[in-house]
Amino acid sequence: MKNISLYLMGSFMLLISGVFLFFLGVYFLSSDYILFLDWEILSLNSCSVMMTFLFDWISLVFLGCVFLISSMVIYYSEIYMGSDIYSSRFYFLVLMFVMSMMMMIISPNLMSILIGWDGLGLVSYCLVIYFQNYKSYSAGMLTVLTNRIGDVSILLAIAWMLNFGSWHYIFYMNVWNDVWMFYLILLIILAGFTKSAQIPFSSWLPAAMAAPTPVSALVHSSTLVTAGVYLLIRFSHMLLNIDCSFFLLLSAMTMFMAGLGANFEYDLSKIIALSTLSQLGLMMSILFIGYPILAFFHLLTHAFFKALLFLCAGLMIHCMSDSQDIRHMGVMINHLPFTCSCFCISNFSLCGLPFMSGFYSKDMILEMMSTSYFNLFIFTIFFISVGLTVSYSMRLIYFCLSYNMNCNNCQSYYEDNLMMKSMMLLSFLAILGGSCLSWLIFNNPSLILFPLHIKILPILFVLLGGWLGYEISFILLCDSFLFFRYYSLSYFSGLMWFMPMFSTYILYNSFFSLSKNYDSVMDSGWGEYVVSSGPINLFSKFGKLIVWYQYNNVSVFMLIFVLLFLISLI
């Protein structure tokens, strides 16, 4: 009973806090009000230690959404982790995770941001290796080492801000000094890219799926991966002063690569992880185009439907005895009707189906991108990526819900009341969250006029992507002639453009060879002979010589006397 009350109590407290903070953020937005709190922790002579908090509508609304989603995830975990003997440890780890994110959100100071930033990285490592096996350890190391690059860049940014006189970045938003500011913003972009898994740091995000499913729901919706986007939204005023076209290219390529890879994948968790990567690329792209509020709007709507998608997938995997292969999940809608309904709602919202939550943010992003002065390549990549999103979502729905009877007969399918209640609120937000937030954030409607063929392009690509996903579902890739003919292309596309290899054994393979050569030459070769064994051999020879001399000293003296006498005669 202790564990049950712990989860339910934590969930209830987070839910109340989340609702309160969300409505407080709406009040701050309507009043155009910002609260900047300085808390003096210690004052000794002329030295003072200050803790600073920033409460504006962005931080409060985002914090409210994080708490709402976390409350539903903890409520869901009460059943999902109920049979785990360390369930209380899991609860406190998740709570530390949420508190680290809170610390990062409300900080206007790079020092306090680092506390939350580092907390996210370390707790995520503990959660990824929660199920203790070699695969989890490898995924945890890849996750934490990639994120350490971002941590180091934040540390360097803290050191670099000594040139400014304060670590409160918010004071220097509208001040631009070419020399100092350029390096600072580059370091911040590097930190954001590592945390949000953009190219070339993308490989850790699918690997982090080794964590329990409730953790994945938190990580992929509102905490770890969104921290990088949120940080860049906070620094977005500085981005206006530099050329972001290269970063835009990387973000657009991340979006395209993830959408393409998900169409070749059969692991349910990996497909949803790649969809998160695709949406992060979309947020980063529109941020670098110059619309940070739009990126924040999509960040919130994406958090609602992605958390719901993971919770539904977690229940499906739970019922399938932890099998994640979508080819084993035929006609699950007969066994799990409510879960599959929520699964379809979240997938439709992800696709950008009209009047769902994701439609409002995605459609506005595509329209604002179309009004921006970027080339045809970016324009094409954006629309193709939207089509690919619908394609893999339709393929997922087809395989899991309406495919033939591939499911095993011995599975125990059940829908728990607690799990269903946690999905209900998120389903409500996945349907209505986008429209409500669009009315709140964009209170002055902006009229965007396009020709008819440009205006209907997003809907057209959604329909085309759905048709493509349905057609792909019928093609068994392993049996098709085209798959074998273009096997290298399929392998390249389905393996995230070889990025997991570049991040793992390709990176350290050459170092292993180098260390082997050094070992054979130095430690086991001349180094061993000269450094380790050399002095011992030398002293042993000296010792033998001295012993021989001690036993034969009279003969040696006589011999030396005779030789010296002969030399003197000569």
Coordinates of C-alpha atoms in Angstrom, one line a residue:
M1 CA 0.0 0.0 0.0
K2 CA 2.9 2.3 0.7
N3 CA 4.1 2.3 -3.0
I4 CA 0.5 2.8 -4.3
S5 CA -0.1 5.8 -2.1
L6 CA 3.3 7.2 -3.0
Y7 CA 2.5 7.2 -6.8
L8 CA -1.1 8.4 -6.4
M9 CA 0.0 11.2 -3.9
G10 CA 2.8 12.4 -6.2
S11 CA 0.5 12.3 -9.3
F12 CA -2.2 14.3 -7.5
M13 CA 0.2 16.9 -6.2
L14 CA 1.8 17.4 -9.7
L15 CA -1.6 17.6 -11.3
I16 CA -2.8 20.3 -9.0
S17 CA 0.5 22.2 -9.4
G18 CA 0.4 21.8 -13.2
V19 CA -3.2 23.2 -13.5
F20 CA -2.4 26.1 -11.2
L21 CA 0.8 27.0 -13.0
F22 CA -0.8 26.7 -16.4
F23 CA -3.6 29.1 -15.5
L24 CA -1.1 31.4 -13.8
G25 CA 0.9 31.5 -17.1
V26 CA -2.3 32.3 -19.0
Y27 CA -2.9 35.2 -16.6
F28 CA 0.7 36.4 -17.0
L29 CA 0.2 36.2 -20.8
S30 CA -3.0 38.2 -20.8
S31 CA -1.6 40.8 -18.4
D32 CA 1.8 41.0 -20.2
Y33 CA 3.4 40.5 -16.8
I34 CA 6.9 39.1 -15.8
L35 CA 8.1 38.2 -12.4
F36 CA 11.9 38.3 -11.7
L37 CA 12.8 37.0 -8.3
D38 CA 16.2 37.4 -6.7
W39 CA 16.7 35.2 -3.6
E40 CA 19.8 36.0 -1.5
I41 CA 21.0 32.7 0.0
L42 CA 24.2 33.9 1.6
S43 CA 25.8 37.3 2.2
L44 CA 29.2 37.4 3.7
N45 CA 31.1 40.7 3.8
S46 CA 31.1 41.9 0.1
C47 CA 30.2 38.4 -1.3
S48 CA 26.6 37.4 -1.9
V49 CA 25.2 34.1 -3.3
M50 CA 22.0 34.8 -5.2
M51 CA 19.4 32.4 -6.6
T52 CA 17.3 33.9 -9.4
F53 CA 14.0 32.8 -10.8
L54 CA 12.2 34.0 -13.9
F55 CA 8.4 33.6 -14.1
D56 CA 6.9 34.8 -17.4
W57 CA 4.1 33.2 -19.5
I58 CA 6.5 30.9 -21.4
S59 CA 8.1 29.4 -18.3
L60 CA 4.8 29.1 -16.4
V61 CA 2.8 27.6 -19.3
F62 CA 5.6 25.1 -20.2
L63 CA 6.1 24.2 -16.5
G64 CA 2.3 23.6 -16.2
C65 CA 2.3 21.3 -19.2
V66 CA 5.4 19.4 -17.9
F67 CA 3.7 18.9 -14.5
L68 CA 0.4 17.8 -16.1
I69 CA 2.1 15.2 -18.3
S70 CA 4.3 14.0 -15.4
S71 CA 1.3 13.5 -13.2
M72 CA -0.4 11.3 -15.8
V73 CA 2.8 9.4 -16.4
I74 CA 3.4 8.7 -12.7
Y75 CA -0.3 7.7 -12.3
Y76 CA 0.2 5.3 -15.2
S77 CA 3.5 4.0 -13.7
E78 CA 1.7 2.9 -10.6
I79 CA 0.3 -0.2 -12.5
Y80 CA 3.1 -0.4 -15.1
M81 CA 5.9 -0.6 -12.5
G82 CA 3.7 -2.3 -9.8
S83 CA 5.4 -5.6 -10.0
D84 CA 8.9 -4.1 -9.9
I85 CA 10.7 -4.6 -6.6
Y86 CA 12.4 -1.2 -6.8
S87 CA 9.3 0.8 -7.7
S88 CA 9.9 3.4 -5.0
R89 CA 13.4 4.0 -6.4
F90 CA 11.8 4.5 -9.9
Y91 CA 9.3 7.0 -8.4
F92 CA 12.0 9.2 -6.8
L93 CA 14.2 9.1 -10.0
V94 CA 11.2 10.3 -12.1
L95 CA 10.5 13.0 -9.5
M96 CA 14.2 14.1 -9.6
F97 CA 13.9 14.2 -13.4
V98 CA 10.9 16.5 -13.3
M99 CA 12.5 18.7 -10.7
S100 CA 15.6 19.1 -12.8
M101 CA 13.5 20.1 -15.8
M102 CA 11.7 22.7 -13.5
M103 CA 15.0 24.1 -12.4
M104 CA 16.1 24.5 -16.1
I105 CA 12.8 26.2 -17.1
I106 CA 12.6 28.9 -14.5
S107 CA 16.3 29.9 -14.6
P108 CA 17.4 33.1 -16.3
N109 CA 21.0 32.4 -15.2
L110 CA 23.4 30.0 -16.9
M111 CA 24.7 28.7 -13.6
S112 CA 21.3 27.6 -12.4
I113 CA 20.4 26.3 -15.9
L114 CA 23.5 24.1 -15.6
I115 CA 22.1 22.5 -12.3
G116 CA 18.9 21.5 -14.1
W117 CA 20.8 20.6 -17.3
D118 CA 23.3 18.3 -15.6
G119 CA 20.5 16.9 -13.4
L120 CA 18.6 15.9 -16.6
G121 CA 21.7 14.2 -18.0
L122 CA 22.6 12.2 -14.9
V123 CA 19.1 11.1 -13.9
S124 CA 18.4 10.1 -17.6
Y125 CA 21.4 7.8 -17.4
C126 CA 20.1 6.2 -14.2
L127 CA 16.7 5.7 -15.8
V128 CA 18.1 4.3 -19.1
I129 CA 20.1 1.7 -17.3
Y130 CA 17.2 0.9 -15.0
F131 CA 16.6 -2.5 -16.5
Q132 CA 20.1 -3.8 -15.9
N133 CA 21.5 -5.6 -18.9
Y134 CA 24.3 -5.0 -21.4
K135 CA 22.0 -3.3 -24.0
S136 CA 20.8 -0.8 -21.4
Y137 CA 24.4 -0.1 -20.2
S138 CA 25.5 0.5 -23.8
A139 CA 22.5 2.8 -24.5
G140 CA 23.1 4.6 -21.2
M141 CA 26.7 5.3 -22.0
L142 CA 25.9 6.6 -25.5
T143 CA 23.2 8.8 -24.0
V144 CA 25.3 10.3 -21.2
L145 CA 28.5 10.8 -23.2
T146 CA 26.6 12.5 -26.0
N147 CA 24.9 14.8 -23.5
R148 CA 28.2 15.5 -21.8
I149 CA 29.2 17.4 -25.0
G150 CA 26.3 19.8 -24.4
D151 CA 27.2 20.0 -20.7
V152 CA 30.8 21.0 -21.6
S153 CA 29.5 23.7 -24.0
I154 CA 27.3 25.2 -21.3
L155 CA 30.3 25.2 -19.0
L156 CA 32.4 27.0 -21.6
A157 CA 29.5 29.5 -22.1
I158 CA 29.5 30.2 -18.4
A159 CA 33.3 30.8 -18.6
W160 CA 32.8 33.0 -21.7
M161 CA 30.1 35.1 -19.9
L162 CA 32.8 36.3 -17.5
N163 CA 33.4 38.8 -20.4
F164 CA 30.0 40.3 -19.8
G165 CA 29.9 40.9 -16.0
S166 CA 27.0 38.7 -15.2
W167 CA 25.7 35.2 -15.9
H168 CA 22.1 36.5 -16.3
Y169 CA 21.8 36.0 -20.1
I170 CA 18.5 37.8 -20.1
F171 CA 20.2 41.1 -19.5
Y172 CA 22.2 40.8 -22.7
M173 CA 19.5 39.8 -25.1
N174 CA 19.3 43.1 -27.0
V175 CA 23.1 43.8 -26.7
W176 CA 25.1 42.6 -29.7
N177 CA 28.9 42.6 -29.7
D178 CA 30.2 40.7 -32.7
V179 CA 33.2 39.2 -31.1
W180 CA 31.9 38.0 -27.8
M181 CA 28.3 37.2 -28.6
F182 CA 29.0 35.1 -31.7
Y183 CA 31.0 32.5 -29.7
L184 CA 28.5 32.5 -26.9
I185 CA 25.6 31.7 -29.2
L186 CA 27.6 29.0 -31.0
L187 CA 28.2 27.2 -27.7
I188 CA 24.5 27.5 -26.8
I189 CA 23.5 26.1 -30.2
L190 CA 25.9 23.2 -29.7
A191 CA 24.3 22.5 -26.3
G192 CA 20.8 22.6 -27.8
F193 CA 21.8 20.3 -30.7
T194 CA 23.2 17.6 -28.4
K195 CA 20.2 17.6 -26.0
S196 CA 17.7 17.7 -28.8
A197 CA 19.6 15.0 -30.8
Q198 CA 20.0 16.9 -34.1
I199 CA 22.5 15.7 -36.7
P200 CA 25.2 14.7 -36.0
F201 CA 24.2 13.7 -32.4
S202 CA 21.0 11.8 -33.4
S203 CA 22.0 8.3 -32.5
W204 CA 21.4 8.5 -28.7
L205 CA 17.6 9.2 -29.0
P206 CA 16.5 5.8 -30.3
A207 CA 19.1 4.1 -28.0
A208 CA 17.5 5.7 -25.0
M209 CA 14.4 3.6 -25.6
A210 CA 16.0 1.0 -23.3
A211 CA 14.4 2.9 -20.4
P212 CA 11.0 1.9 -19.0
T213 CA 8.1 3.1 -21.2
P214 CA 6.8 5.7 -18.7
V215 CA 10.2 7.3 -18.7
S216 CA 10.3 7.3 -22.5
A217 CA 6.9 9.1 -22.4
L218 CA 8.4 11.8 -20.2
V219 CA 11.7 12.0 -22.1
H220 CA 10.2 12.3 -25.6
S221 CA 7.3 14.6 -24.7
S222 CA 8.3 17.3 -22.3
T223 CA 11.6 16.9 -20.5
L224 CA 15.0 15.8 -21.8
V225 CA 14.8 16.3 -25.6
T226 CA 12.7 19.5 -25.4
A227 CA 15.3 21.1 -23.1
G228 CA 17.6 22.0 -26.0
V229 CA 14.7 23.5 -28.0
Y230 CA 13.5 25.5 -24.9
L231 CA 17.1 26.8 -24.3
L232 CA 17.3 28.0 -27.9
I233 CA 13.8 29.6 -27.6
R234 CA 15.2 31.6 -24.6
F235 CA 18.2 32.7 -26.6
S236 CA 16.2 33.3 -29.8
H237 CA 16.8 37.1 -29.7
M238 CA 20.5 36.5 -30.2
L239 CA 19.9 34.1 -33.2
L240 CA 18.5 37.1 -35.2
N241 CA 22.0 38.5 -35.4
I242 CA 23.7 35.6 -37.1
D243 CA 23.3 33.6 -40.3
C244 CA 21.4 30.4 -39.2
S245 CA 21.1 28.8 -42.7
F246 CA 23.6 26.0 -41.9
F247 CA 21.8 25.2 -38.6
L248 CA 18.5 25.2 -40.5
L249 CA 20.0 22.7 -43.0
L250 CA 21.0 20.4 -40.2
S251 CA 17.6 20.6 -38.6
A252 CA 15.7 20.0 -41.8
M253 CA 18.0 17.0 -42.6
T254 CA 17.3 15.6 -39.1
M255 CA 13.6 15.9 -39.8
F256 CA 13.9 14.2 -43.2
M257 CA 16.3 11.5 -42.0
A258 CA 14.0 10.5 -39.0
G259 CA 10.9 10.4 -41.1
L260 CA 12.6 8.3 -43.8
G261 CA 14.1 5.9 -41.2
A262 CA 10.8 5.3 -39.4
N263 CA 9.3 3.9 -42.6
F264 CA 11.9 1.1 -42.6
E265 CA 11.6 0.2 -38.9
Y266 CA 9.6 -2.6 -37.3
D267 CA 10.3 -1.9 -33.7
L268 CA 7.3 0.0 -32.2
S269 CA 9.4 2.0 -29.7
K270 CA 12.0 2.9 -32.3
I271 CA 9.3 4.2 -34.7
I272 CA 7.9 6.5 -32.0
A273 CA 11.4 7.6 -31.0
L274 CA 12.2 8.5 -34.7
S275 CA 8.9 10.4 -34.9
T276 CA 10.0 12.5 -31.9
L277 CA 13.3 13.2 -33.7
S278 CA 11.4 14.3 -36.8
Q279 CA 9.2 16.7 -34.7
L280 CA 12.3 18.1 -32.9
G281 CA 13.8 18.8 -36.3
L282 CA 10.6 20.6 -37.3
M283 CA 10.8 22.8 -34.1
M284 CA 14.5 23.6 -34.6
S285 CA 13.9 24.4 -38.2
I286 CA 11.1 27.0 -37.6
L287 CA 13.2 28.4 -34.7
F288 CA 16.2 29.0 -37.0
I289 CA 13.8 30.5 -39.7
G290 CA 12.9 33.1 -37.0
Y291 CA 9.6 32.1 -35.3
P292 CA 10.5 31.1 -31.7
I293 CA 6.9 31.4 -30.5
L294 CA 5.7 29.0 -33.2
A295 CA 8.4 26.5 -32.1
F296 CA 7.2 26.8 -28.5
F297 CA 3.6 26.3 -29.7
H298 CA 4.5 23.1 -31.5
L299 CA 6.6 22.0 -28.5
L300 CA 3.5 22.1 -26.3
T301 CA 1.1 20.4 -28.7
H302 CA 3.7 17.8 -29.5
A303 CA 4.2 17.1 -25.7
F304 CA 0.4 16.2 -25.3
F305 CA 0.0 13.8 -28.2
K306 CA 3.5 12.2 -27.9
A307 CA 3.0 11.4 -24.2
L308 CA -0.3 9.8 -25.1
L309 CA 1.3 7.8 -27.9
F310 CA 3.9 6.4 -25.6
L311 CA 1.5 5.4 -22.9
C312 CA -0.7 3.5 -25.5
A313 CA 2.4 1.9 -26.9
G314 CA 3.6 0.9 -23.4
L315 CA 0.3 -0.9 -22.7
M316 CA 0.4 -2.7 -26.0
I317 CA 4.0 -3.9 -25.4
H318 CA 3.0 -4.8 -21.8
C319 CA 0.2 -7.0 -23.2
M320 CA 2.5 -8.6 -25.8
S321 CA 4.9 -9.9 -23.1
D322 CA 7.4 -7.2 -23.9
S323 CA 7.6 -7.9 -27.7
Q324 CA 8.0 -4.7 -29.6
D325 CA 7.8 -6.0 -33.2
I326 CA 4.7 -4.5 -34.9
R327 CA 4.4 -7.6 -37.2
H328 CA 3.3 -9.5 -34.1
M329 CA 0.5 -7.1 -33.2
G330 CA -2.3 -7.8 -35.6
V331 CA -6.0 -6.8 -34.8
M332 CA -5.2 -5.5 -31.3
I333 CA -8.2 -3.3 -31.6
N334 CA -10.4 -6.3 -30.8
H335 CA -8.6 -6.8 -27.5
L336 CA -7.7 -3.3 -26.4
P337 CA -10.4 -1.0 -27.9
F338 CA -9.9 2.0 -25.6
T339 CA -6.1 2.0 -25.9
C340 CA -6.3 1.6 -29.7
S341 CA -8.7 4.5 -29.9
C342 CA -6.3 6.7 -27.9
F343 CA -3.5 5.4 -30.1
C344 CA -5.3 6.5 -33.2
I345 CA -6.1 10.0 -31.7
S346 CA -2.4 10.6 -30.9
N347 CA -1.3 9.3 -34.3
F348 CA -3.8 11.5 -36.2
S349 CA -2.7 14.5 -34.1
L350 CA 0.9 13.7 -35.0
C351 CA 0.0 13.5 -38.7
G352 CA -1.6 17.0 -38.5
L353 CA -5.1 15.8 -39.4
P354 CA -7.4 18.9 -39.5
F355 CA -8.7 20.2 -36.2
M356 CA -6.6 17.9 -34.1
S357 CA -4.0 19.4 -31.7
G358 CA -1.0 18.9 -34.0
F359 CA -2.8 20.5 -37.0
Y360 CA -2.8 24.0 -35.6
S361 CA 0.9 24.2 -35.0
K362 CA 2.0 22.2 -38.0
D363 CA -0.2 24.1 -40.5
M364 CA 1.0 27.4 -39.1
I365 CA 4.6 26.3 -39.3
L366 CA 4.3 25.3 -42.9
E367 CA 2.6 28.5 -43.9
M368 CA 5.1 30.7 -42.1
M369 CA 7.9 28.7 -43.7
S370 CA 6.3 29.3 -47.1
T371 CA 6.3 33.1 -46.5
S372 CA 10.0 33.1 -45.6
Y373 CA 12.6 33.8 -48.2
F374 CA 14.2 30.4 -48.3
N375 CA 15.1 28.2 -51.3
L376 CA 13.2 25.4 -53.0
F377 CA 15.2 22.7 -51.2
I378 CA 14.0 23.8 -47.7
F379 CA 10.5 24.2 -49.0
T380 CA 10.5 20.7 -50.5
I381 CA 12.2 19.0 -47.5
F382 CA 9.5 20.5 -45.2
F383 CA 6.6 19.1 -47.2
I384 CA 8.2 15.8 -47.9
S385 CA 8.9 15.3 -44.2
V386 CA 5.3 16.0 -43.3
G387 CA 4.2 13.4 -45.9
L388 CA 6.7 10.9 -44.4
T389 CA 5.3 11.5 -40.9
V390 CA 1.8 10.5 -42.1
S391 CA 3.3 7.6 -44.0
Y392 CA 4.9 5.9 -41.0
S393 CA 1.9 6.7 -38.8
M394 CA -0.5 5.0 -41.2
R395 CA 1.9 2.0 -41.5
L396 CA 1.9 1.8 -37.7
I397 CA -1.9 1.9 -37.4
Y398 CA -2.2 -0.7 -40.2
F399 CA 0.2 -3.2 -38.6
C400 CA -0.9 -2.8 -35.0
L401 CA -4.6 -2.4 -35.4
S402 CA -5.9 -4.0 -38.6
Y403 CA -3.2 -6.4 -39.9
N404 CA -3.9 -10.1 -40.1
M405 CA -4.0 -12.4 -37.0
N406 CA -0.3 -12.4 -36.3
C407 CA -0.7 -12.0 -32.6
N408 CA 0.1 -14.9 -30.2
N409 CA -2.9 -16.6 -28.7
C410 CA -1.3 -17.0 -25.3
Q411 CA -1.1 -13.3 -24.5
S412 CA -3.1 -11.8 -21.6
Y413 CA -4.8 -8.7 -23.0
Y414 CA -6.3 -6.4 -20.4
E415 CA -6.9 -2.7 -19.9
D416 CA -6.4 -1.4 -16.4
N417 CA -8.7 1.4 -15.1
L418 CA -5.8 3.5 -13.8
M419 CA -3.9 3.3 -17.1
M420 CA -7.1 4.3 -19.0
K421 CA -7.7 7.3 -16.7
S422 CA -4.2 8.6 -17.3
M423 CA -4.9 8.3 -21.1
M424 CA -8.2 10.2 -20.9
L425 CA -6.8 13.6 -19.9
L426 CA -4.0 13.3 -22.5
S427 CA -6.5 12.3 -25.2
F428 CA -8.6 15.4 -24.3
L429 CA -5.4 17.6 -24.6
A430 CA -4.3 15.8 -27.8
I431 CA -7.7 16.8 -29.4
L432 CA -8.4 20.3 -27.9
G433 CA -4.9 21.4 -26.7
G434 CA -3.9 22.9 -30.1
S435 CA -7.0 25.0 -30.6
C436 CA -7.0 26.4 -27.0
L437 CA -3.3 27.2 -27.1
S438 CA -3.6 28.9 -30.5
W439 CA -6.4 31.2 -29.2
L440 CA -4.4 32.0 -26.1
I441 CA -0.9 32.5 -27.6
F442 CA -1.9 34.2 -30.8
N443 CA -4.7 36.4 -29.5
N444 CA -4.3 38.7 -32.5
P445 CA -5.2 36.6 -35.6
S446 CA -2.7 36.9 -38.5
L447 CA -4.2 36.7 -42.0
I448 CA -1.9 34.7 -44.3
L449 CA -2.9 34.9 -48.0
F450 CA -1.8 32.2 -50.4
P451 CA -2.8 31.0 -53.9
L452 CA -5.1 28.0 -53.6
H453 CA -2.5 25.4 -54.7
I454 CA -0.1 26.6 -51.9
K455 CA -2.9 26.7 -49.3
I456 CA -4.0 23.1 -49.9
L457 CA -0.4 21.7 -50.1
P458 CA -0.2 20.7 -46.4
I459 CA -3.5 18.8 -46.7
L460 CA -2.4 17.3 -50.0
F461 CA 0.8 16.0 -48.6
V462 CA -1.0 14.6 -45.5
L463 CA -3.3 12.6 -47.9
L464 CA -0.5 11.5 -50.1
G465 CA 1.6 10.4 -47.1
G466 CA -1.4 8.4 -45.8
W467 CA -1.8 6.7 -49.2
L468 CA 2.0 5.9 -49.4
G469 CA 2.0 4.5 -45.9
Y470 CA -1.0 2.2 -46.7
E471 CA 0.8 1.0 -49.9
I472 CA 4.1 0.4 -48.1
S473 CA 2.3 -1.8 -45.5
F474 CA 1.4 -4.3 -48.3
I475 CA 4.9 -4.5 -49.5
L476 CA 7.0 -7.0 -47.6
L477 CA 10.3 -5.3 -47.9
C478 CA 12.4 -8.5 -47.5
D479 CA 10.5 -10.2 -50.3
S480 CA 10.3 -7.4 -52.8
F481 CA 12.5 -7.2 -55.9
L482 CA 13.2 -3.5 -55.4
F483 CA 14.5 -4.0 -51.9
F484 CA 17.2 -6.4 -53.1
R485 CA 18.0 -4.3 -56.1
Y486 CA 18.5 -1.2 -54.0
Y487 CA 19.6 -2.9 -50.8
S488 CA 22.4 -0.4 -50.0
L489 CA 19.9 2.5 -50.3
S490 CA 17.4 0.8 -48.1
Y491 CA 20.0 -0.1 -45.5
F492 CA 21.4 3.4 -45.5
S493 CA 17.9 5.0 -45.1
G494 CA 16.7 2.5 -42.4
L495 CA 19.9 2.8 -40.3
M496 CA 19.7 6.6 -39.7
W497 CA 22.3 7.3 -42.3
F498 CA 24.9 5.1 -40.4
M499 CA 24.9 7.6 -37.5
P500 CA 24.6 5.0 -34.7
M501 CA 27.8 3.4 -36.2
F502 CA 29.6 6.7 -36.4
S503 CA 28.7 7.4 -32.7
T504 CA 29.9 3.9 -31.5
Y505 CA 32.3 1.4 -33.0
I506 CA 33.5 3.5 -36.1
L507 CA 34.5 6.2 -33.6
Y508 CA 36.5 4.0 -31.3
N509 CA 37.6 1.2 -33.7
S510 CA 40.6 3.1 -34.9
F511 CA 41.6 4.0 -31.4
F512 CA 41.4 0.3 -30.4
S513 CA 43.7 -0.5 -33.3
L514 CA 46.1 2.3 -32.3
S515 CA 46.1 1.1 -28.7
K516 CA 46.8 -2.5 -29.8
N517 CA 49.8 -1.3 -31.9
Y518 CA 51.1 0.7 -28.9
D519 CA 50.6 -2.3 -26.7
S520 CA 52.5 -4.7 -29.0
V521 CA 55.3 -2.2 -29.7
M522 CA 55.6 -0.4 -26.4
D523 CA 54.1 -2.4 -23.5
S524 CA 55.0 -5.8 -24.9
G525 CA 57.9 -4.9 -27.2
W526 CA 60.8 -2.4 -27.0
G527 CA 59.1 -0.5 -24.2
E528 CA 58.9 -3.7 -22.1
Y529 CA 62.5 -4.6 -22.9
V530 CA 64.0 -1.2 -22.4
V531 CA 61.9 0.4 -19.6
S532 CA 60.5 -2.5 -17.6
S533 CA 62.9 -5.4 -18.1
G534 CA 66.0 -3.4 -19.0
P535 CA 67.1 -2.2 -15.5
I536 CA 66.4 -5.6 -14.0
N537 CA 68.5 -7.4 -16.6
L538 CA 71.3 -4.8 -16.3
F539 CA 71.5 -5.0 -12.5
S540 CA 71.3 -8.8 -12.6
K541 CA 74.3 -8.9 -15.0
F542 CA 76.2 -6.5 -12.7
G543 CA 75.3 -8.7 -9.7
K544 CA 76.6 -11.8 -11.5
L545 CA 79.8 -9.9 -12.4
I546 CA 80.3 -8.9 -8.8
V547 CA 79.7 -12.4 -7.5
W548 CA 82.2 -13.8 -10.0
Y549 CA 84.7 -11.2 -8.9
Q550 CA 84.2 -12.0 -5.2
Y551 CA 84.9 -15.7 -5.8
N552 CA 87.9 -15.2 -8.2
N553 CA 89.5 -12.0 -6.9
V554 CA 93.0 -13.4 -6.4
S555 CA 93.1 -14.8 -9.9
V556 CA 91.8 -11.5 -11.3
F557 CA 94.4 -9.5 -9.4
M558 CA 97.2 -11.8 -10.7
L559 CA 95.9 -11.6 -14.3
I560 CA 95.6 -7.8 -14.2
F561 CA 99.2 -7.6 -12.8
V562 CA 100.6 -9.8 -15.6
L563 CA 98.7 -7.8 -18.3
L564 CA 100.0 -4.5 -16.8
F565 CA 103.6 -5.8 -16.7
L566 CA 103.4 -6.9 -20.4
I567 CA 102.0 -3.5 -21.4
S568 CA 104.8 -1.7 -19.6
L569 CA 107.4 -3.9 -21.3
I570 CA 106.0 -3.1 -24.7

